[in-house]
mmCIF file of C-alpha atoms and ligand atoms in Angstrom:
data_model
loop_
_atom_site.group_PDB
_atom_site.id
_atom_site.type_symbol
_atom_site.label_atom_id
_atom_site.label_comp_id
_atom_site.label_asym_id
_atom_site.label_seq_id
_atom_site.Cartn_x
_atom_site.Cartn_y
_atom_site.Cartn_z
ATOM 1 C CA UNK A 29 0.000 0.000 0.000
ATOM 2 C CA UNK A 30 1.648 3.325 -0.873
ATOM 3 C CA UNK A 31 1.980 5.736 1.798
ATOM 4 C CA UNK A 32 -0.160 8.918 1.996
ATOM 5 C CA UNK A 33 0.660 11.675 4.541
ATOM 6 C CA UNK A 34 -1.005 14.931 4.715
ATOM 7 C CA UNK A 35 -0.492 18.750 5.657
ATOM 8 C CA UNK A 36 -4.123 20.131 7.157
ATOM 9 C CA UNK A 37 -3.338 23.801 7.762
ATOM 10 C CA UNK A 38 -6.569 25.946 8.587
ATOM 11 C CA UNK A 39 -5.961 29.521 6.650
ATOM 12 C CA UNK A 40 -6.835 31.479 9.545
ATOM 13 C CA UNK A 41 -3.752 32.800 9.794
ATOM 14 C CA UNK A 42 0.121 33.180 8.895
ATOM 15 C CA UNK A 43 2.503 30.108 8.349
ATOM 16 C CA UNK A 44 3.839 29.383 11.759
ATOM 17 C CA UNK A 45 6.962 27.738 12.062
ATOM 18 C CA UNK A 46 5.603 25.028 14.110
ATOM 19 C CA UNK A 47 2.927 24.008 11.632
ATOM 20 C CA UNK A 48 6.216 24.441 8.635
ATOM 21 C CA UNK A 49 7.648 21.577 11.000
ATOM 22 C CA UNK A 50 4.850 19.201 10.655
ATOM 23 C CA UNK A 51 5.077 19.711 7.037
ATOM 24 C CA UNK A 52 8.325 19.014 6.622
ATOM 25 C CA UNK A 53 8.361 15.883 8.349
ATOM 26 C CA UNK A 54 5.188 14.616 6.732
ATOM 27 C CA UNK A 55 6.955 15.642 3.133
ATOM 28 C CA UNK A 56 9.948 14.294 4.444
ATOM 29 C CA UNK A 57 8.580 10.951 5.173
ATOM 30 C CA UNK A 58 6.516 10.843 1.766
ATOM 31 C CA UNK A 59 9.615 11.928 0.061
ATOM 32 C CA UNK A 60 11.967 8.667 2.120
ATOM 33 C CA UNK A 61 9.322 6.041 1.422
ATOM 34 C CA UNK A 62 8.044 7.172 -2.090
ATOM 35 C CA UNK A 63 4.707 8.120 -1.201
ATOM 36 C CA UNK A 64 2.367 11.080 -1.567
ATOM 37 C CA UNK A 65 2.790 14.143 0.315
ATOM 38 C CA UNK A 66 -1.261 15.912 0.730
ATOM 39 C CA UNK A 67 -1.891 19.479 1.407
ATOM 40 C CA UNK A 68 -5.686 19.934 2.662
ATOM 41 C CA UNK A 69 -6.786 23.842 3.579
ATOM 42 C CA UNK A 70 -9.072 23.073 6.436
ATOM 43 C CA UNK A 71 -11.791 26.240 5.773
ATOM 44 C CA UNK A 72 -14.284 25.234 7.224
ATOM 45 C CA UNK A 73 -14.474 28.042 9.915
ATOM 46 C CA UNK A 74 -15.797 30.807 7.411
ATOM 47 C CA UNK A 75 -15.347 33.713 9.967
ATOM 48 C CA UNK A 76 -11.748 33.253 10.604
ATOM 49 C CA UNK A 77 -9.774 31.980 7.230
ATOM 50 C CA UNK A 78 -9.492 33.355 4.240
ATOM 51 C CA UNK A 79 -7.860 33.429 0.312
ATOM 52 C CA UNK A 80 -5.151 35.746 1.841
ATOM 53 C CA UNK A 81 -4.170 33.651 4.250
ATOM 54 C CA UNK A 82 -4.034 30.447 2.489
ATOM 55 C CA UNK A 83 -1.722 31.680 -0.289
ATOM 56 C CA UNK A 84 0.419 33.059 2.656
ATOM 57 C CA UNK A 85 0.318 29.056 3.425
ATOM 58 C CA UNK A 86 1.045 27.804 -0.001
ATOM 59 C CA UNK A 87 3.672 30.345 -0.512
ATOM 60 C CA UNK A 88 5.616 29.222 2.473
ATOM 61 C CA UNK A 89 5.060 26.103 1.705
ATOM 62 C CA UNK A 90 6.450 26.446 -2.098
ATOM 63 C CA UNK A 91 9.510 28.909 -0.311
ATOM 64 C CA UNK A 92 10.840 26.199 1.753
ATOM 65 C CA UNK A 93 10.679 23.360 -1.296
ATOM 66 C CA UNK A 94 7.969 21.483 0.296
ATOM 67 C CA UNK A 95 5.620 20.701 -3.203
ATOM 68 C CA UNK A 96 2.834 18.654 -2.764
ATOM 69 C CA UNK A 97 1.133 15.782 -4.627
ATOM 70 C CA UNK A 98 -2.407 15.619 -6.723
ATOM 71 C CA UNK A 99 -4.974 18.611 -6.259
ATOM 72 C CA UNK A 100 -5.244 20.413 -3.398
ATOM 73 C CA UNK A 101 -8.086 19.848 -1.223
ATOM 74 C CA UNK A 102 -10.344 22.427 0.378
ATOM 75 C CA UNK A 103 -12.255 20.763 3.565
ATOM 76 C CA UNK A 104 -15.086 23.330 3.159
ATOM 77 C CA UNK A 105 -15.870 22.174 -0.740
ATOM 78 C CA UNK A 106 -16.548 18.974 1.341
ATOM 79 C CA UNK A 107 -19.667 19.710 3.346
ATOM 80 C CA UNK A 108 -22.235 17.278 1.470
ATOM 81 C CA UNK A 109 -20.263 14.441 2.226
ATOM 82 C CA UNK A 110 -19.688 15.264 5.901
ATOM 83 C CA UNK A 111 -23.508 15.810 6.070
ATOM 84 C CA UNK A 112 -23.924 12.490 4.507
ATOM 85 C CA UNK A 113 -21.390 10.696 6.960
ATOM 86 C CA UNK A 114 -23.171 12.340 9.945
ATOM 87 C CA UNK A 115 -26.617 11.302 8.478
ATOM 88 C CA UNK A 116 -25.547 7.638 7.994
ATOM 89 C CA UNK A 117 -24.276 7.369 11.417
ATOM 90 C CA UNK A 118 -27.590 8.792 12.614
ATOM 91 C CA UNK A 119 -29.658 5.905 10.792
ATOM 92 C CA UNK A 120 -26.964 2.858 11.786
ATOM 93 C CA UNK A 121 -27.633 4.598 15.616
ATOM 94 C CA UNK A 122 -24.010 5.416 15.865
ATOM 95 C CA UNK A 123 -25.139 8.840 16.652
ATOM 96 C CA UNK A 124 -28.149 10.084 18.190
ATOM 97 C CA UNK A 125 -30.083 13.589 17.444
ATOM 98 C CA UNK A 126 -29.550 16.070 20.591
ATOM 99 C CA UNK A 127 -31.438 19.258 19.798
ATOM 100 C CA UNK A 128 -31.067 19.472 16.146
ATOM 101 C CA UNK A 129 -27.612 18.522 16.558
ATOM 102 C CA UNK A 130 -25.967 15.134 15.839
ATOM 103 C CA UNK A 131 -24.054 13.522 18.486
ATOM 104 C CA UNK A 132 -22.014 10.491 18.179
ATOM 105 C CA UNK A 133 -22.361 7.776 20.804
ATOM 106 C CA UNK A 134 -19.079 7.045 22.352
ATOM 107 C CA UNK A 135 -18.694 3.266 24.255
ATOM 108 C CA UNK A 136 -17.429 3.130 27.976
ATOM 109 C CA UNK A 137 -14.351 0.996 26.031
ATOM 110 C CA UNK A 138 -10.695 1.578 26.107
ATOM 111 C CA UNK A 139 -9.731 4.112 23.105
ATOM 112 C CA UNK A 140 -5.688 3.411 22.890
ATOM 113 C CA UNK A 141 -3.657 3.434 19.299
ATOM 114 C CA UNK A 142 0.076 2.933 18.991
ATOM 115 C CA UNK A 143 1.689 5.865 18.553
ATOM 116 C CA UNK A 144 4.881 6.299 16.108
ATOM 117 C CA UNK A 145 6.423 8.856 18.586
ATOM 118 C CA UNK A 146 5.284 8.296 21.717
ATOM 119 C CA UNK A 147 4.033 4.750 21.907
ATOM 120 C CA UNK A 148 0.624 3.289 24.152
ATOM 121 C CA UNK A 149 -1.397 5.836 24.764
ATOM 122 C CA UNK A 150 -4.802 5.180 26.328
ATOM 123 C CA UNK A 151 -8.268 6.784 27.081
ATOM 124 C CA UNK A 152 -10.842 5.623 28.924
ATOM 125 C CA UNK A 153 -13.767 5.845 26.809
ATOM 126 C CA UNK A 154 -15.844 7.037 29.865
ATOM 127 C CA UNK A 155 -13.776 10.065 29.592
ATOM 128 C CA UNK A 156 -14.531 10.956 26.483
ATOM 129 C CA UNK A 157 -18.403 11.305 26.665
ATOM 130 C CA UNK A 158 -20.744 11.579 23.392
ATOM 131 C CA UNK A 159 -20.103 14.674 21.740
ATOM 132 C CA UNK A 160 -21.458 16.167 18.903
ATOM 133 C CA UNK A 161 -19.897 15.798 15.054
ATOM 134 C CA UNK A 162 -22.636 18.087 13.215
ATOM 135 C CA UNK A 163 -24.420 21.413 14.504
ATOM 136 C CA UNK A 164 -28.014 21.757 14.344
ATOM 137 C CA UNK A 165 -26.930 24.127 11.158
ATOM 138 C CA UNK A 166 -25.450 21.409 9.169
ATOM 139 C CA UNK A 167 -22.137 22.416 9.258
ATOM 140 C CA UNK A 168 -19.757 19.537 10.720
ATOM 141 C CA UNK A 169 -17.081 19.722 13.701
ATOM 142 C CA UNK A 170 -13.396 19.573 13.236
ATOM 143 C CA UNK A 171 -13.304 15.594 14.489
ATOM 144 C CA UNK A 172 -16.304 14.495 11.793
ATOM 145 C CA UNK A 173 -14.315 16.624 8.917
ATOM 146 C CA UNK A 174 -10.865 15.376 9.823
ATOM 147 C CA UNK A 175 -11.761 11.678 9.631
ATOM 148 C CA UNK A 176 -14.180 11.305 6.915
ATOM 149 C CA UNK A 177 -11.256 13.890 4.655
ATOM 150 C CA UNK A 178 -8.514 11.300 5.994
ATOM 151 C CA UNK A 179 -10.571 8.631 4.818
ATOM 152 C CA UNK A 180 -11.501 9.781 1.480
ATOM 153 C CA UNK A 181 -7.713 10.999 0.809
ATOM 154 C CA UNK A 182 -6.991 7.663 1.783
ATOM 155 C CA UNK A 183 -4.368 8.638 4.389
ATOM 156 C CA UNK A 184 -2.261 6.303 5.665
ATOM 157 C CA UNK A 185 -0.355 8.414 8.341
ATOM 158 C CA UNK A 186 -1.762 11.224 10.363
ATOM 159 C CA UNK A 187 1.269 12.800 11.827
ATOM 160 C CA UNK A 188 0.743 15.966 13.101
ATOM 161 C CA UNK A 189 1.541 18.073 16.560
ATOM 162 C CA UNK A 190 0.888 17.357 20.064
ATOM 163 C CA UNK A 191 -1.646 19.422 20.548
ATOM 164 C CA UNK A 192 -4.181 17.281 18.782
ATOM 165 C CA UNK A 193 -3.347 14.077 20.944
ATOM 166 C CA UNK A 194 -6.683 14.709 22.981
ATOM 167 C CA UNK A 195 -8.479 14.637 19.394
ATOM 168 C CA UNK A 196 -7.291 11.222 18.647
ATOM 169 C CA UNK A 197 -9.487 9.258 20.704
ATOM 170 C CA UNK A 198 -12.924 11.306 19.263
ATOM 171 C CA UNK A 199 -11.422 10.460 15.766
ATOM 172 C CA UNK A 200 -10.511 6.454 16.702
ATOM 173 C CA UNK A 201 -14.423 6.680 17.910
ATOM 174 C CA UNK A 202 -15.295 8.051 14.936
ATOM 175 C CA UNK A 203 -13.307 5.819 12.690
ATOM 176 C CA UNK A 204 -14.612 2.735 14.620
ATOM 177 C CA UNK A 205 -18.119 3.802 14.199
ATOM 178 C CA UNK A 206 -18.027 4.029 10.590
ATOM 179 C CA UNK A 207 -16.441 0.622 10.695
ATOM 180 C CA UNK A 208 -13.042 1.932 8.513
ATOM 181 C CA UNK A 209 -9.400 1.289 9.548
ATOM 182 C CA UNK A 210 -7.324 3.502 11.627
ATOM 183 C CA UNK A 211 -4.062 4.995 9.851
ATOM 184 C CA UNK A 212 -1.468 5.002 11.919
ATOM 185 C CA UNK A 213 -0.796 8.289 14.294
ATOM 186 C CA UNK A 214 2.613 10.260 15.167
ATOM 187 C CA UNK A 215 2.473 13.260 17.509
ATOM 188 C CA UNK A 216 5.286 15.385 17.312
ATOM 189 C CA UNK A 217 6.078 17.764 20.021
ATOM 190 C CA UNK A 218 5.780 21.670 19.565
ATOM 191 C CA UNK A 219 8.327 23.790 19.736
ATOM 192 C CA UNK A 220 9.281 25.640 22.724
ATOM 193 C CA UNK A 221 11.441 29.347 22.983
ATOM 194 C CA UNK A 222 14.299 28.677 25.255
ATOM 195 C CA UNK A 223 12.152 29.160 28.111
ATOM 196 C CA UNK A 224 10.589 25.687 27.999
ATOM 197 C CA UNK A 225 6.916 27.391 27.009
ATOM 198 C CA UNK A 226 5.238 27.316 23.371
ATOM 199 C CA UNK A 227 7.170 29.270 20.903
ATOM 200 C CA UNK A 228 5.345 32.770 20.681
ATOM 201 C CA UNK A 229 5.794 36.022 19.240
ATOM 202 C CA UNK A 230 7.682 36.694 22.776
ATOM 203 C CA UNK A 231 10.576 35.000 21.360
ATOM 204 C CA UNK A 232 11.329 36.553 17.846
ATOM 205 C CA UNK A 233 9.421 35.936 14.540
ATOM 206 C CA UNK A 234 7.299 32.698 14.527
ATOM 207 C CA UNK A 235 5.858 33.080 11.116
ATOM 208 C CA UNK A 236 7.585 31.236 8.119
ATOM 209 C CA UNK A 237 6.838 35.067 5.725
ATOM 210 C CA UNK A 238 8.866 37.061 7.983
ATOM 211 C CA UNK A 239 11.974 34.499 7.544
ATOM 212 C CA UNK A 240 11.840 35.288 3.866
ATOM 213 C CA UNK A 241 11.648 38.914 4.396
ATOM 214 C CA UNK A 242 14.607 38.333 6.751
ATOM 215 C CA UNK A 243 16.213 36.622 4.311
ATOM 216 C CA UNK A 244 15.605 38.682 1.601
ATOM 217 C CA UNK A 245 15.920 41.828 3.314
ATOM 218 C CA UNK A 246 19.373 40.477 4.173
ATOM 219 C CA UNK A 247 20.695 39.732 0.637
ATOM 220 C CA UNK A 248 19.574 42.852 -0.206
ATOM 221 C CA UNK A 249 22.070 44.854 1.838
ATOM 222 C CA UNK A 250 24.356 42.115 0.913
ATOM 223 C CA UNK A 251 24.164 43.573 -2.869
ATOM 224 C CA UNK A 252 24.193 47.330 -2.439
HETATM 225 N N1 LIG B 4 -6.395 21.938 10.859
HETATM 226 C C1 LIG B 4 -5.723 21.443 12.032
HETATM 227 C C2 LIG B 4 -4.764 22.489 12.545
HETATM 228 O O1 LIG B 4 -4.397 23.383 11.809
HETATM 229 C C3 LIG B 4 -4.913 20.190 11.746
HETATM 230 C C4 LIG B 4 -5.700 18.968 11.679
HETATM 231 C C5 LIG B 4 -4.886 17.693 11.702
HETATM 232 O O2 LIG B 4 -3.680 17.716 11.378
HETATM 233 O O3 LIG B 4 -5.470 16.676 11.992
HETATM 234 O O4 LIG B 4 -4.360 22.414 13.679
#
């Protein structure tokens, strides 16, 4: 089975270095094992993203040499079939209706995958609780979208940061509901300023643009 790894940026803001990270592991690892290297703009959020900022993403992207395979995919282009996958879980009583809204029923059973960087990790499915994958407006919730795109893209490897680990066991729920297979998962940790916390504007320039204005900015004093 060839590999398929994917880049999900949502364009709701500038390139951060941390998400450039995630890329370039997931394009290095396509790139290693001769598989396909996916770049999905996760819009779904109409308020927040926009054009501008996803050709901010692609052109950071195509600055640091990281060129992706096949079309790019826009998640919000998508909402039919996330209705539909919400609807069919609905009628197999996966998922129950909770004021207009569509909830998906989670089993008191262990969630636990194997991770690629950090190894066991395990949730109680008590814990997790039913929680809902499409609003009462139609419009589905980050979990439902991720999964059903993964599926459809026919990713193999979600590898992505740390901070969705606590996602992971609403998507295995998800993923088990709708009877499919689980790719495998590989948290990598953020980055941190020398501090020890998050990297943040605090410590300097976190977006990808303003290294290529640095850069640039540099050769051109360089040449005069
Ligand atoms: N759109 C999510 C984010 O920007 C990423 C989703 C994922 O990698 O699963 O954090």
């Amino acid at each position: 089975m060839t590999t398929r790894v994917r880049f999900a940026p949502s364009p709701t803001g500038y390139l951060h270095v941390g998400g450039a990270r995630t890329a370039l592991f997931n394009w290095l690892y396509a790139r290693h094992v001769g598989g396909k290297f996916l770049l999905r703009i996760e819009d779904t959020d109409k308020e927040r993203s926009s054009e501008e900022h996803t050709r901010v993403i692609l052109d950071g992207l195509t600055w640091l040499g990281l060129d992706w395979d096949e079309e790019l995919v826009f998640q919000g282009a998508r909402l039919a079939r996330h209705q539909e996958v919400a609807d069919r879980l609905l009628d197999a009583g996966n998922a129950y209706l909770d004021g207009g809204a569509i909830r998906l029923r989670v089993p008191a059973e262990e969630i636990a995958w194997d991770d690629a960087v950090h190894g066991r990790i395990s949730f109680r499915g008590e814990d997790i609780k039913d929680f809902v994958v499409m609003r009462s407006d139609r419009t589905p919730l980050y979990n439902l979208a991720v999964v059903v795109d993964d599926l459809d893209m026919g990713i193999t490897h979600v590898l992505r940061g740390d901070d969705h680990i606590s996602n992971t066991p609403k998507q295995i729920a998800l993923y088990r509901a709708m009877g499919a297979p689980l790719p495998v998962f590989a948290h990598v940790p953020m980055i941190n300023g020398p501090d020890g916390k998050k990297l943040s504007k605090r410590h300097g320039a976190t977006a990808v643009g303003d290294y290529q204005h640095m850069g640039g900015a540099r050769a051109a004093t360089r040449r005069s």
